[in-house]
PDB file of C-alpha atoms and ligand atoms in Angstrom:
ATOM      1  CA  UNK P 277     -40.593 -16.203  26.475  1.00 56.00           C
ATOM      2  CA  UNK P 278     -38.928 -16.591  22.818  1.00 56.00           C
ATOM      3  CA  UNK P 279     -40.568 -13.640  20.594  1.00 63.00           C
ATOM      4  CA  UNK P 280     -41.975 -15.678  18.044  1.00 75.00           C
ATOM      5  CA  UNK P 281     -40.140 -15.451  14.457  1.00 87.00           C
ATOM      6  CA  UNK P 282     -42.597 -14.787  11.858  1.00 95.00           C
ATOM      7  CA  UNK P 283     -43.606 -17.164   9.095  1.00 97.00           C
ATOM      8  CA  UNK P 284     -43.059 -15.111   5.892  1.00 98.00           C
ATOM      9  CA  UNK P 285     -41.550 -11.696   6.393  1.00 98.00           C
ATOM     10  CA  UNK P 286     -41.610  -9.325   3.539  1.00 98.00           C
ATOM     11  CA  UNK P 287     -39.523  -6.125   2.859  1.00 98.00           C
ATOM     12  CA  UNK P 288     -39.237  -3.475   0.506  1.00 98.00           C
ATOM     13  CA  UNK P 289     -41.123  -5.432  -1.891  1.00 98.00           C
ATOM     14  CA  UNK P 290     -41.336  -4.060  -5.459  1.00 97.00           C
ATOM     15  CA  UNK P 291     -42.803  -5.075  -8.982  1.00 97.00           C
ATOM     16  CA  UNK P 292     -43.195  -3.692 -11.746  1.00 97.00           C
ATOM     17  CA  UNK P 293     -45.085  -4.345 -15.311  1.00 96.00           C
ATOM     18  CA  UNK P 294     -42.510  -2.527 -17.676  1.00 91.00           C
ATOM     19  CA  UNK P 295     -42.634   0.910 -16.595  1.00 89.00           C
ATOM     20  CA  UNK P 296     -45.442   0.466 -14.064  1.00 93.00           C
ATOM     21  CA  UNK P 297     -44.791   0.450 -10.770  1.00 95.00           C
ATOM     22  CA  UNK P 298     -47.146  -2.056  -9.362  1.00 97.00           C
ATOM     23  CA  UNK P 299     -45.598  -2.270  -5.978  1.00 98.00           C
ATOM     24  CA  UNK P 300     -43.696   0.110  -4.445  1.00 98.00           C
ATOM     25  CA  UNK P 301     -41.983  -1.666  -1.550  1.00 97.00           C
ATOM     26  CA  UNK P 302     -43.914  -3.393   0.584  1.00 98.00           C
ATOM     27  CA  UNK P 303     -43.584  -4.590   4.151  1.00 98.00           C
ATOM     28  CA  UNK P 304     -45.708  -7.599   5.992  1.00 97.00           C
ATOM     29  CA  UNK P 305     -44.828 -10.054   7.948  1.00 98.00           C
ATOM     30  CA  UNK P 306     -47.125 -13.401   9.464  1.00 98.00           C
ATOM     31  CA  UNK P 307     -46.464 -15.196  12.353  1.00 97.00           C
ATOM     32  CA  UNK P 308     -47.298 -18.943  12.008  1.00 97.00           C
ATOM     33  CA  UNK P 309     -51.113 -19.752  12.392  1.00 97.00           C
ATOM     34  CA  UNK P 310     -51.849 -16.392  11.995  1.00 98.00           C
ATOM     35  CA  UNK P 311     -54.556 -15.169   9.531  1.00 98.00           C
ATOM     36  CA  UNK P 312     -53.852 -11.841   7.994  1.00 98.00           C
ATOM     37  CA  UNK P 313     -56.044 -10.337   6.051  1.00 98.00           C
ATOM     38  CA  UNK P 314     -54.940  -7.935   2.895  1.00 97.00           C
ATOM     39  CA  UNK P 315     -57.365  -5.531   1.722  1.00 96.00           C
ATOM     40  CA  UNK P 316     -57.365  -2.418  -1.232  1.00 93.00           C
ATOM     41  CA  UNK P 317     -59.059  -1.591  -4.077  1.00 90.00           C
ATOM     42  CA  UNK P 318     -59.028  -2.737  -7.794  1.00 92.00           C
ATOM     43  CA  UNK P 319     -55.506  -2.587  -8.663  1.00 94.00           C
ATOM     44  CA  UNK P 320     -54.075  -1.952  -5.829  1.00 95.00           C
ATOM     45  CA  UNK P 321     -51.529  -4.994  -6.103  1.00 97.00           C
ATOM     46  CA  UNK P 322     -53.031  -7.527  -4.062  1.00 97.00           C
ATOM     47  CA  UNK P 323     -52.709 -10.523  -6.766  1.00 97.00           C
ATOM     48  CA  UNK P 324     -49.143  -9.179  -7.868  1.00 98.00           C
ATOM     49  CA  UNK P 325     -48.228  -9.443  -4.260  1.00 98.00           C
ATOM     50  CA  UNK P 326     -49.449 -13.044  -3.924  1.00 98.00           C
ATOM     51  CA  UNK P 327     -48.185 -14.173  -7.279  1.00 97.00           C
ATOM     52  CA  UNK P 328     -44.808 -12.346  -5.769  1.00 97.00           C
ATOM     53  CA  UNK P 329     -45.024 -14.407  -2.363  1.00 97.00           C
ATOM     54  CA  UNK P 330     -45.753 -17.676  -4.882  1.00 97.00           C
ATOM     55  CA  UNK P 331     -42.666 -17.310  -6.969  1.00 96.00           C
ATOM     56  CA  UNK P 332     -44.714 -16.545 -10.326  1.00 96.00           C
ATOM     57  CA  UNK P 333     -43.348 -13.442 -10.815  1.00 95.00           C
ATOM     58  CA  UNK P 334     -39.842 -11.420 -10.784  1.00 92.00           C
ATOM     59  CA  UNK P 335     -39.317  -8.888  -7.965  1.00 93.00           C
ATOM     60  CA  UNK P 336     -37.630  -5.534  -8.805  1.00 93.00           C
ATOM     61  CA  UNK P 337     -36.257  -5.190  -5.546  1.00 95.00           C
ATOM     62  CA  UNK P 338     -37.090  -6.305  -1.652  1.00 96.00           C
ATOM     63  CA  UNK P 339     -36.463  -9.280   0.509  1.00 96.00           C
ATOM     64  CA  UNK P 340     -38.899 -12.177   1.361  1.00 97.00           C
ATOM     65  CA  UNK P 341     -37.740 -14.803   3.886  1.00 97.00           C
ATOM     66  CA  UNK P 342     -39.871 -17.623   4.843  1.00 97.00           C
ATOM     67  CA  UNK P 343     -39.329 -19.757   7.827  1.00 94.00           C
ATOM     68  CA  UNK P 344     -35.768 -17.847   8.526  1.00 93.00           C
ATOM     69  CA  UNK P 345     -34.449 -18.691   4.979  1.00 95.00           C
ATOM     70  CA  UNK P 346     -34.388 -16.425   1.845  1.00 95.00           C
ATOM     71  CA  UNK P 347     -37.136 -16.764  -0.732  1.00 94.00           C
ATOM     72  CA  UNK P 348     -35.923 -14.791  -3.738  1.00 90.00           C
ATOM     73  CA  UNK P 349     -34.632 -17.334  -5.985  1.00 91.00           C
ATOM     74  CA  UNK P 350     -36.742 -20.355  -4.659  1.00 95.00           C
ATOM     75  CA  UNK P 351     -38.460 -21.127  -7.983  1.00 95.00           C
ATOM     76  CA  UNK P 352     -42.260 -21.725  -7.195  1.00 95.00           C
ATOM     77  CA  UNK P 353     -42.907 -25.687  -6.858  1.00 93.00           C
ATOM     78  CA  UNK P 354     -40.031 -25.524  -4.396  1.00 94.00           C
ATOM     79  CA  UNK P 355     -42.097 -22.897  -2.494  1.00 95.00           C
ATOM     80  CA  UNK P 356     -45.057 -25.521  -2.779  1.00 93.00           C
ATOM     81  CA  UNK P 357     -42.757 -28.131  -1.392  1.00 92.00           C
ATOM     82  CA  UNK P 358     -41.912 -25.712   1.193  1.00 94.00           C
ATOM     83  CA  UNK P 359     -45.205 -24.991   2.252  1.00 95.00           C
ATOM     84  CA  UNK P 360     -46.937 -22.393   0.411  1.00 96.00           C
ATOM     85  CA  UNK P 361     -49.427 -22.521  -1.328  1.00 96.00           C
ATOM     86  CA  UNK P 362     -51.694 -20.161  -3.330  1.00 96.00           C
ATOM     87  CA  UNK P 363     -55.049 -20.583  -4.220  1.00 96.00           C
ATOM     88  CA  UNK P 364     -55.610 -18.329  -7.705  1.00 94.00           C
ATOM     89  CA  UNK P 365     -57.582 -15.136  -8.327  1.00 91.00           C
ATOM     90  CA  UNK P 366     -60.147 -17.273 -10.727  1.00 87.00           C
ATOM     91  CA  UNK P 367     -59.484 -20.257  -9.191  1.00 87.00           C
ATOM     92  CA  UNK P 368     -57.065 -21.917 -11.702  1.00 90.00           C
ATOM     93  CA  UNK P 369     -58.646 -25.047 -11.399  1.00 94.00           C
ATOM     94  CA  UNK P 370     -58.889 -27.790 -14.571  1.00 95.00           C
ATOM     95  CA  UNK P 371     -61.966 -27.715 -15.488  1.00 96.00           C
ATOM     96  CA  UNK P 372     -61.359 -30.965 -17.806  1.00 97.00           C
ATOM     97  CA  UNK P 373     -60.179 -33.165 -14.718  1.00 97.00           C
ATOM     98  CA  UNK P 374     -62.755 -34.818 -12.597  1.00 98.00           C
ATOM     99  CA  UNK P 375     -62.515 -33.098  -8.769  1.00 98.00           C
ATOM    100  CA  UNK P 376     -60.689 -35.834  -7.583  1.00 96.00           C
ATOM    101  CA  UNK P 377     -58.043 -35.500 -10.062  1.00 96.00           C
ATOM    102  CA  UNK P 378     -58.044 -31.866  -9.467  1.00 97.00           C
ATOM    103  CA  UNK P 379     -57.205 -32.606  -6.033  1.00 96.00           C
ATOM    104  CA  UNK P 380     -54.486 -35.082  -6.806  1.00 94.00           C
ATOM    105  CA  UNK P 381     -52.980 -32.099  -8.817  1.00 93.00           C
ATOM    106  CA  UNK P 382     -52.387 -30.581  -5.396  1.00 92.00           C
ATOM    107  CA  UNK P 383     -50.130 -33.305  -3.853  1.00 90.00           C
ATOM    108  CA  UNK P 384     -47.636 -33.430  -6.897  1.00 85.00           C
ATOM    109  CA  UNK P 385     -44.488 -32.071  -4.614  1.00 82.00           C
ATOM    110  CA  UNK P 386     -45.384 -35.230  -2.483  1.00 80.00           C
ATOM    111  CA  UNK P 387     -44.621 -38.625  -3.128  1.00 81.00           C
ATOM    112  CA  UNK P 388     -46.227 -40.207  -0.183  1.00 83.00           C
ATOM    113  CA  UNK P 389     -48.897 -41.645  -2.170  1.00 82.00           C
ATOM    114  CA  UNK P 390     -50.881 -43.701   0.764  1.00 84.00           C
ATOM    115  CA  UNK P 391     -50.737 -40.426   2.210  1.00 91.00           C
ATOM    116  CA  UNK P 392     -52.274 -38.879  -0.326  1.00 91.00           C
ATOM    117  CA  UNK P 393     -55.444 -41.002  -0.201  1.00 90.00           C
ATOM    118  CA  UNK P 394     -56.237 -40.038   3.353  1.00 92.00           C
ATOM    119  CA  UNK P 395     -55.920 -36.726   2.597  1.00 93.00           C
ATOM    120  CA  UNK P 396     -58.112 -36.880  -0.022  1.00 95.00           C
ATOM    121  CA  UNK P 397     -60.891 -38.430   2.381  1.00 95.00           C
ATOM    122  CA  UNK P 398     -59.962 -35.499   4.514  1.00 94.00           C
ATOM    123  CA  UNK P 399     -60.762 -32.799   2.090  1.00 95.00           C
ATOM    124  CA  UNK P 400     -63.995 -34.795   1.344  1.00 96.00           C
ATOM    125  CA  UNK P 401     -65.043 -34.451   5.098  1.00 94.00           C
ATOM    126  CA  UNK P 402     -64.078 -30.764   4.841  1.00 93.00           C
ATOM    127  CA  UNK P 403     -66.318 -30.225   1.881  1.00 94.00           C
ATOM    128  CA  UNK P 404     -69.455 -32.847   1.628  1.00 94.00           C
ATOM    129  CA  UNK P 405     -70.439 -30.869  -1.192  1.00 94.00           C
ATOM    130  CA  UNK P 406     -67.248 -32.378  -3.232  1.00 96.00           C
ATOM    131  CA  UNK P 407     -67.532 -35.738  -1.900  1.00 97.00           C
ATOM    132  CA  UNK P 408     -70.630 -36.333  -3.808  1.00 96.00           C
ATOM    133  CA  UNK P 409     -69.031 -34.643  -6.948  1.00 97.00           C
ATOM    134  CA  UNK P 410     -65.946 -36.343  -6.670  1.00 96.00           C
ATOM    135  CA  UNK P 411     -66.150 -37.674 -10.264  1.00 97.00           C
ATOM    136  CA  UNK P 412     -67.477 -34.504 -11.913  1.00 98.00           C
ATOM    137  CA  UNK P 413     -65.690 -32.797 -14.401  1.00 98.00           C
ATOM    138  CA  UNK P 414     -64.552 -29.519 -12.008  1.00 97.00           C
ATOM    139  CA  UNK P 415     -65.727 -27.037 -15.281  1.00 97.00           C
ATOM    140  CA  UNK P 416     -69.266 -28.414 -14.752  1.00 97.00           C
ATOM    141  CA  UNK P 417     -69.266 -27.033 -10.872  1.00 96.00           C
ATOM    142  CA  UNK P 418     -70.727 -24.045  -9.560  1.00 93.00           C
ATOM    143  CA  UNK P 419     -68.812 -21.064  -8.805  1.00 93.00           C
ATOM    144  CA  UNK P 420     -68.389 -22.015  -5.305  1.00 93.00           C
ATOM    145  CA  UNK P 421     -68.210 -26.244  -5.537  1.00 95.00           C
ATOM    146  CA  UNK P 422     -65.254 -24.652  -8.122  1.00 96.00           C
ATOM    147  CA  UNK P 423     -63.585 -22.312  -5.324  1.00 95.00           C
ATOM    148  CA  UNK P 424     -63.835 -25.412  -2.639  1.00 95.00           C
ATOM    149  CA  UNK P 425     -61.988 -27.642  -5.239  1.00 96.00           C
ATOM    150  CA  UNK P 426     -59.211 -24.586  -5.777  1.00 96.00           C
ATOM    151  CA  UNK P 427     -58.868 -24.604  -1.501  1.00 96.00           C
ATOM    152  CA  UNK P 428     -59.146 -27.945  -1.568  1.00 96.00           C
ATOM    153  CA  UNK P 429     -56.212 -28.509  -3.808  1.00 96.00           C
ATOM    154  CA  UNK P 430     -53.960 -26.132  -2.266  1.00 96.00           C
ATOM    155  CA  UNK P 431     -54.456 -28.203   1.121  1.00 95.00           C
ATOM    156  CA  UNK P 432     -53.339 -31.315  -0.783  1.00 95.00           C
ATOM    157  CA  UNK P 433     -50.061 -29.769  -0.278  1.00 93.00           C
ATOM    158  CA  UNK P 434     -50.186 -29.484   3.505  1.00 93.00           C
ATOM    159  CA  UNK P 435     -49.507 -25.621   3.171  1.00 96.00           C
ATOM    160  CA  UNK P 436     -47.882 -23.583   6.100  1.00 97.00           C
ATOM    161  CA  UNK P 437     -48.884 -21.003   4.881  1.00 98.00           C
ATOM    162  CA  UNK P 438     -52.123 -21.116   2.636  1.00 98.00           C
ATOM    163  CA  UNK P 439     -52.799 -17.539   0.179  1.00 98.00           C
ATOM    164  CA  UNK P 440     -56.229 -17.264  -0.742  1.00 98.00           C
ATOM    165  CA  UNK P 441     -57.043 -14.376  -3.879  1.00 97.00           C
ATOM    166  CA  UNK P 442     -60.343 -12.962  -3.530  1.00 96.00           C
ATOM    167  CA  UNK P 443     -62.198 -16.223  -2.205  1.00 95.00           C
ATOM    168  CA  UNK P 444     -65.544 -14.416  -2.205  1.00 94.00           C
ATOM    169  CA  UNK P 445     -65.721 -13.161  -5.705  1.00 92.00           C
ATOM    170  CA  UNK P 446     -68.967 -13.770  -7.968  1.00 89.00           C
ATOM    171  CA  UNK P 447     -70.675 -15.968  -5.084  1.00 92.00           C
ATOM    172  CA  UNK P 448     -73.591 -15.827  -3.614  1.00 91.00           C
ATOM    173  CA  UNK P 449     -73.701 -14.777   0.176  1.00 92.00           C
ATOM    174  CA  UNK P 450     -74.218 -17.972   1.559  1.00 91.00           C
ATOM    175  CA  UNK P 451     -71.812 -19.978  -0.366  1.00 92.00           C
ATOM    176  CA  UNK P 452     -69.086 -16.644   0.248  1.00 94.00           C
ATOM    177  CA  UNK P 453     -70.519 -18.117   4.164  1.00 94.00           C
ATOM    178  CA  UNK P 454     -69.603 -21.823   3.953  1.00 92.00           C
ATOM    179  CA  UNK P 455     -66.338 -20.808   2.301  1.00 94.00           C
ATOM    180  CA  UNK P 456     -65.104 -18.526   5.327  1.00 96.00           C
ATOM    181  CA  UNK P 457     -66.025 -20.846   7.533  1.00 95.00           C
ATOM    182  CA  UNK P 458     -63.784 -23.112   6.091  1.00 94.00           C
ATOM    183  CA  UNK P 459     -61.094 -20.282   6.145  1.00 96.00           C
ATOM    184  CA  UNK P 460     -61.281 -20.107   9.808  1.00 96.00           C
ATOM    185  CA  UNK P 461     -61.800 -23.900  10.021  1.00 95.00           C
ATOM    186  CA  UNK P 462     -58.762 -24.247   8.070  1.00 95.00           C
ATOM    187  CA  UNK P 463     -56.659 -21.922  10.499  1.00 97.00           C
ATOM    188  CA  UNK P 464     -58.030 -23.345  13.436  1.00 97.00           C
ATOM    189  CA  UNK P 465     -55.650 -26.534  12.312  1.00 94.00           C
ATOM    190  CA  UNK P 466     -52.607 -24.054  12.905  1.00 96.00           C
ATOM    191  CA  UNK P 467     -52.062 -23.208   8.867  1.00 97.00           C
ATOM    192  CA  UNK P 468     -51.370 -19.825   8.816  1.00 98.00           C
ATOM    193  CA  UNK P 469     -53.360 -17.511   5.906  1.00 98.00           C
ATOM    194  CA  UNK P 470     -52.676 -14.453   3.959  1.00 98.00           C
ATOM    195  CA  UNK P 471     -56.371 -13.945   2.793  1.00 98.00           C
ATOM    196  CA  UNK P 472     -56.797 -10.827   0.114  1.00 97.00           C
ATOM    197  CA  UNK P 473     -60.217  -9.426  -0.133  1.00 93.00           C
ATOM    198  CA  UNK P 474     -61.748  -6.669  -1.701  1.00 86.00           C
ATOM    199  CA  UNK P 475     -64.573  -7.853   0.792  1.00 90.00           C
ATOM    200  CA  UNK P 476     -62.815  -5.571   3.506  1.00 93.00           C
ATOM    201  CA  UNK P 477     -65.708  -6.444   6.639  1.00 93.00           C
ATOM    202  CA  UNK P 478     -65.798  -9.927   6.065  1.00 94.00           C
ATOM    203  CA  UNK P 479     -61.937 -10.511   5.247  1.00 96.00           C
ATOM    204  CA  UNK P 480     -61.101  -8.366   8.465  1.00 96.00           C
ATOM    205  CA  UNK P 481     -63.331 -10.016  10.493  1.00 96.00           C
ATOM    206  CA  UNK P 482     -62.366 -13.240  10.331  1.00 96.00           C
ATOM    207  CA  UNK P 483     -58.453 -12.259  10.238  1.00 98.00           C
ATOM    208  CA  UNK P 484     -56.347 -11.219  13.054  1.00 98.00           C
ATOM    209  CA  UNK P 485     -54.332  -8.292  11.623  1.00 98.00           C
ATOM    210  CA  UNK P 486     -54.532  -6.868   8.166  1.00 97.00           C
ATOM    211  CA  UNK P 487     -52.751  -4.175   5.673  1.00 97.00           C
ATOM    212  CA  UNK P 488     -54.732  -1.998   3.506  1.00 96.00           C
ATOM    213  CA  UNK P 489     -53.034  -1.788   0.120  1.00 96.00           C
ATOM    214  CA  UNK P 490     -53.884   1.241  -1.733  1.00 95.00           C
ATOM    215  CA  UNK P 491     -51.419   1.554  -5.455  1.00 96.00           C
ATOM    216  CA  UNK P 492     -48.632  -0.373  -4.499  1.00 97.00           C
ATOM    217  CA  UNK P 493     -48.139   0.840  -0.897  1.00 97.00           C
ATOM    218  CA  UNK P 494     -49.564  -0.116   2.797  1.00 97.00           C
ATOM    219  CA  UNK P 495     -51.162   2.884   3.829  1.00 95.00           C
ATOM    220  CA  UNK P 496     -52.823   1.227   7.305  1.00 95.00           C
ATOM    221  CA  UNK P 497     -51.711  -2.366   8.946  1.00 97.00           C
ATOM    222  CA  UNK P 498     -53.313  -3.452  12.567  1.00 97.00           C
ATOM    223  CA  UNK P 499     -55.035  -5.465  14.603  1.00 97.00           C
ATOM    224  CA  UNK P 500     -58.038  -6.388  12.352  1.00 97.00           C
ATOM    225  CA  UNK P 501     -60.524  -5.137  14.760  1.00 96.00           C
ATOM    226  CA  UNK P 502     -58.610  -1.796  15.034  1.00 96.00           C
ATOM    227  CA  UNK P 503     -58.877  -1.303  10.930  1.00 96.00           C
ATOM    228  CA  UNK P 504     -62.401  -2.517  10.872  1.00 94.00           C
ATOM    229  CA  UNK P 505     -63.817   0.260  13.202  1.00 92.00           C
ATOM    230  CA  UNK P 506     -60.708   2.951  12.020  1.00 92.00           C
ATOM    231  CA  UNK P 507     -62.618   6.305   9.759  1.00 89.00           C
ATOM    232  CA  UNK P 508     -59.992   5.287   7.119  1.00 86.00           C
ATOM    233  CA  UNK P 509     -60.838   2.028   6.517  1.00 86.00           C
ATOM    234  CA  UNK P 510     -64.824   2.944   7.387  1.00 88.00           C
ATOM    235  CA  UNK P 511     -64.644   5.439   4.460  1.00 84.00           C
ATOM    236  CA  UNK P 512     -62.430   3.707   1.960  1.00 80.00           C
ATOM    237  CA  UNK P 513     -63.909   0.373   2.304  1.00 78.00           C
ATOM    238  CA  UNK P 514     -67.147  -0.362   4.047  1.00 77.00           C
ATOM    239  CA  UNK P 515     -69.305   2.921   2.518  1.00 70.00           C
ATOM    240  CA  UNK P 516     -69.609   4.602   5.690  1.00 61.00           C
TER     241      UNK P 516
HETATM  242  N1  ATP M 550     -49.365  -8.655 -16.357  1.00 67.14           N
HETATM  243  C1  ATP M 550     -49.513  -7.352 -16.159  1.00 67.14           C
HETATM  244  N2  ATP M 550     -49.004  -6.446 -17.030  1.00 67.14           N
HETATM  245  C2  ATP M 550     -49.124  -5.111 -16.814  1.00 67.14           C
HETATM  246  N3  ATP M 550     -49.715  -4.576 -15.737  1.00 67.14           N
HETATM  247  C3  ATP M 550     -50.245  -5.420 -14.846  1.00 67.14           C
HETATM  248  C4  ATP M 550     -50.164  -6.853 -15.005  1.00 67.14           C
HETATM  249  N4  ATP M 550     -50.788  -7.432 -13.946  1.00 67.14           N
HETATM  250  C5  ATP M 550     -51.231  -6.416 -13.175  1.00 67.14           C
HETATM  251  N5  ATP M 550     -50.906  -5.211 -13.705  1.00 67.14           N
HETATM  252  C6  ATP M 550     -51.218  -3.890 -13.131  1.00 67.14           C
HETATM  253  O1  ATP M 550     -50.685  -3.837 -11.811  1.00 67.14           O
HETATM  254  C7  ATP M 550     -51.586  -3.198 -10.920  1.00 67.14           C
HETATM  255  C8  ATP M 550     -51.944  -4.121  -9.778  1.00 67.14           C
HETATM  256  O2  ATP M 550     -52.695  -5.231 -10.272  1.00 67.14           O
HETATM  257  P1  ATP M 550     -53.209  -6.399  -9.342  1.00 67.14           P
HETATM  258  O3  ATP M 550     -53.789  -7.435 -10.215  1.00 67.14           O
HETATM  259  O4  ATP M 550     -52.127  -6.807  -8.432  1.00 67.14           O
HETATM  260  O5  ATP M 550     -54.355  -5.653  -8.505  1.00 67.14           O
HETATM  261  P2  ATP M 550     -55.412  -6.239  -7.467  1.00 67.14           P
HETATM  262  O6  ATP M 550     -55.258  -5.457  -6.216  1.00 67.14           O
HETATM  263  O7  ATP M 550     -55.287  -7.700  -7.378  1.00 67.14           O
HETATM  264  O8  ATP M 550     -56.798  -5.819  -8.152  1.00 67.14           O
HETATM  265  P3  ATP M 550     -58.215  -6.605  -8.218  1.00 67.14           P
HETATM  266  O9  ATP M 550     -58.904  -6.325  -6.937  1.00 67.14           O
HETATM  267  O10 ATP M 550     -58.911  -5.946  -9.369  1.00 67.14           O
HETATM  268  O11 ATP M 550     -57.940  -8.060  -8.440  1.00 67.14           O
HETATM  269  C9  ATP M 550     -52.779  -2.785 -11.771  1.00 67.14           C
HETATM  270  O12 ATP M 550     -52.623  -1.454 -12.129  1.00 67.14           O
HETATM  271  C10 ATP M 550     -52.693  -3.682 -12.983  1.00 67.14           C
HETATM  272  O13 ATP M 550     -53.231  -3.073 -14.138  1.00 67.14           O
HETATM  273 MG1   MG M 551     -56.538  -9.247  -7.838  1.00 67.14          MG
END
């Protein structure tokens, strides 16, 4: 058998804010339909990696390939054209646009327009709970009607590889409940996911390998069932 190439592969990855070294050369790598969880503290650089990965900001140093080819100066709508998407610590969504206009917002790379319409019945199906809102203005949703809309849009793009920042934040458990089980519905269609979490059980539960992040560097990476029951992670993460 082939080994299979990864997806994204990352290495030596740094940022920095002016004189603060945000990451300090980072390594990961995702095979396709793989979810892979990232996991670290406040700060640790798990949105500057993502917004890295998306193109939204400049890399000091490091290489990122993604399906074989180089990423580095791919501006980021080509990476959206290319497959990857990123759904927003905070959502990002437009809270001014009705849902279904939020979700058109999603397909703007694409110009297959009856398409687009389907898919838009197909994110519906996915999430009931927006099908009835589909005219609401997105700023009038809940916290979590607001987070399916900011998944929801990112699928509009038919993603390879889907990045989700913090899904769970400020929601209530059963709504953090609905959306992971759309997470693993999601990457039981074969779309690979680089889910950060500062929810370390739940993200590394539902993931197949993660990294632990701690200021700028992986300290731990592993079979997610091997990090969730290591002391390490136990300690750092899960208040043992
Ligand atoms: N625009 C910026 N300018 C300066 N420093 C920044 C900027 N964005 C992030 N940082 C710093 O970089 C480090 C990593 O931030 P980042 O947002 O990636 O952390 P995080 O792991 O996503 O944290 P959280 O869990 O709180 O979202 C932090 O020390 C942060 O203060
Ligand atoms: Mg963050």
């Amino acid at each position: 058998m082939k080994p299979q190439l990864p997806l994204l592969e990352v290495n030596d990855l740094k940022v920095s804010y002016g004189g603060i070294h945000a990451l300090k050369g980072i390594d990961l790598h995702i095979a396709p339909g793989e979810l892979v969880a990232l996991i670290g503290s406040n700060g640790a650089g798990k949105t500057t990696t993502l917004k890295a990965l998306a193109g939204l900001l400049h890399c000091t140093a490091g290489k990122m390939h993604y399906d074989g080819s180089p990423l580095h100066h791919v501006p980021s709508h080509q990476r959206v054209s290319a497959g990857l998407a990123l759904v927003p610590e905070g959502r990002g969504i437009f809270a001014r646009l009705s849902v279904a206009e939020n979700l058109q917002m999603g397909a703007y790379t694409r110009s297959d327009d009856g398409q687009i319409s389907a898919d838009l019945e197909r994110m519906y199906a996915l999430f009931p709970r927006l099908a009835e809102r589909r005219a609401q203005l997105a700023g009038t949703l809940s916290g979590g009607e607001q987070q399916m809309v900011a998944i929801a849009r990112a699928l509009m793009s038919h993603p390879q590889l889907l990045m989700l920042d913090e899904p769970s934040m400020g929601l209530a458990p059963m709504m953090v409940a609905k959306i992971f089980e759309t997470i693993r519905e999601v990457s039981a269609q074969g779309v690979s996911i680089l889910l950060v979490e500062q929810n370390a059980k739940l993200a590394l539960e539902a993931a197949q390998r993660g990294y632990v992040l701690e200021s700028g560097a992986i300290t731990l990476s592993g079979e997610a069932s091997e990090l969730l029951g290591s002391d390490a992670v136990q300690r750092a993460y899960l208040g043992a």
